[in-house]
């Protein structure tokens, strides 16, 4: 989702309530693809699969970044980068970055 948003977005409010499939790792992956100009972000994560720390800090961009940092300090996070040929533009690659817990 983060990579599909327009690059000029500076403020973002997203309600992801009532989706139990959303997890801490999913939010961390979304933030990995965060927009370069993003200054303010608010995520509504009520009744999702995220931890209480993520839910409590999701109201601000700095808060969610801090929650992701603290989660990473508690355990190992793996970063997987996939490079795939772009079918539409010859010679170009598309990439996908994903963070997950290492087990």
Coordinates of C-alpha atoms in Angstrom, one line a residue:
X1 CA 0.0 0.0 0.0
X2 CA 2.8 2.4 0.9
X3 CA 4.5 2.0 -2.4
X4 CA 1.3 2.6 -4.4
X5 CA 0.6 6.0 -2.9
X6 CA 1.5 9.2 -4.8
X7 CA 5.0 10.4 -3.8
X8 CA 3.9 13.9 -3.1
X9 CA 1.7 13.0 -0.1
X10 CA 2.6 15.0 3.0
X11 CA -0.3 14.1 5.3
X12 CA -1.9 10.7 5.6
X13 CA -4.8 9.5 7.8
X14 CA -5.7 5.8 7.4
X15 CA -8.4 3.9 9.2
X16 CA -7.5 0.2 9.3
X17 CA -9.9 -0.7 12.1
X18 CA -11.6 -4.1 12.5
X19 CA -9.0 -5.9 10.3
X20 CA -7.5 -8.7 12.4
X21 CA -5.1 -9.6 9.7
X22 CA -3.1 -6.4 10.2
X23 CA -0.1 -7.1 12.4
X24 CA 3.0 -5.3 13.8
X25 CA 5.0 -6.7 10.9
X26 CA 2.5 -5.5 8.4
X27 CA 2.7 -2.0 9.8
X28 CA 6.5 -2.1 9.8
X29 CA 6.4 -3.2 6.1
X30 CA 4.0 -0.3 5.3
X31 CA 6.4 2.1 7.0
X32 CA 9.4 0.7 5.1
X33 CA 7.7 2.0 1.9
X34 CA 6.6 5.2 3.5
X35 CA 6.5 8.3 1.4
X36 CA 9.6 10.5 1.3
X37 CA 7.7 13.8 1.8
X38 CA 5.4 12.4 4.5
X39 CA 5.3 14.8 7.5
X40 CA 2.2 13.7 9.4
X41 CA 0.6 10.3 9.6
X42 CA -2.2 8.9 11.7
X43 CA -3.1 5.2 11.6
X44 CA -6.3 4.0 13.3
X45 CA -5.6 0.4 14.4
X46 CA -8.6 -0.4 16.7
X47 CA -9.5 -4.1 16.7
X48 CA -6.6 -5.2 14.6
X49 CA -3.8 -7.8 15.3
X50 CA -1.2 -5.2 16.3
X51 CA 0.2 -5.0 19.8
X52 CA -1.0 -2.4 22.3
X53 CA 2.2 -0.4 21.9
X54 CA 1.6 -0.1 18.2
X55 CA -2.0 0.8 18.7
X56 CA -1.3 3.4 21.3
X57 CA 1.5 5.1 19.3
X58 CA -0.2 4.9 15.9
X59 CA -1.6 8.5 16.1
X60 CA 1.7 10.1 15.0
X61 CA 4.4 9.4 12.5
X62 CA 7.2 9.6 15.2
X63 CA 5.1 7.4 17.5
X64 CA 4.7 4.6 15.1
X65 CA 8.4 4.8 14.1
X66 CA 9.3 4.6 17.8
X67 CA 7.1 1.5 18.2
X68 CA 8.7 -0.2 15.2
X69 CA 12.2 0.6 16.6
X70 CA 11.3 -0.8 20.0
X71 CA 9.8 -3.9 18.5
X72 CA 13.0 -4.5 16.5
X73 CA 15.1 -4.1 19.7
X74 CA 13.1 -6.8 21.4
X75 CA 13.7 -9.5 18.8
X76 CA 15.2 -10.2 15.4
X77 CA 13.5 -8.7 12.3
X78 CA 14.4 -10.1 8.9
X79 CA 14.4 -7.9 5.8
X80 CA 13.7 -9.6 2.5
X81 CA 14.3 -7.8 -0.7
X82 CA 12.8 -9.2 -4.0
X83 CA 14.0 -7.9 -7.3
X84 CA 11.8 -8.8 -10.3
X85 CA 12.0 -7.9 -14.0
X86 CA 9.5 -5.2 -14.9
X87 CA 7.3 -6.6 -17.7
X88 CA 6.2 -3.2 -18.8
X89 CA 9.6 -1.4 -19.1
X90 CA 12.4 -3.4 -20.6
X91 CA 15.6 -3.4 -18.6
X92 CA 14.0 -2.1 -15.4
X93 CA 13.5 -4.0 -12.2
X94 CA 10.7 -3.7 -9.6
X95 CA 11.5 -4.4 -6.0
X96 CA 9.5 -5.4 -2.9
X97 CA 10.9 -5.0 0.6
X98 CA 9.3 -7.0 3.4
X99 CA 10.1 -7.1 7.1
X100 CA 9.1 -10.1 9.3
X101 CA 10.0 -11.7 12.5
X102 CA 12.8 -14.3 12.3
X103 CA 11.9 -17.5 13.9

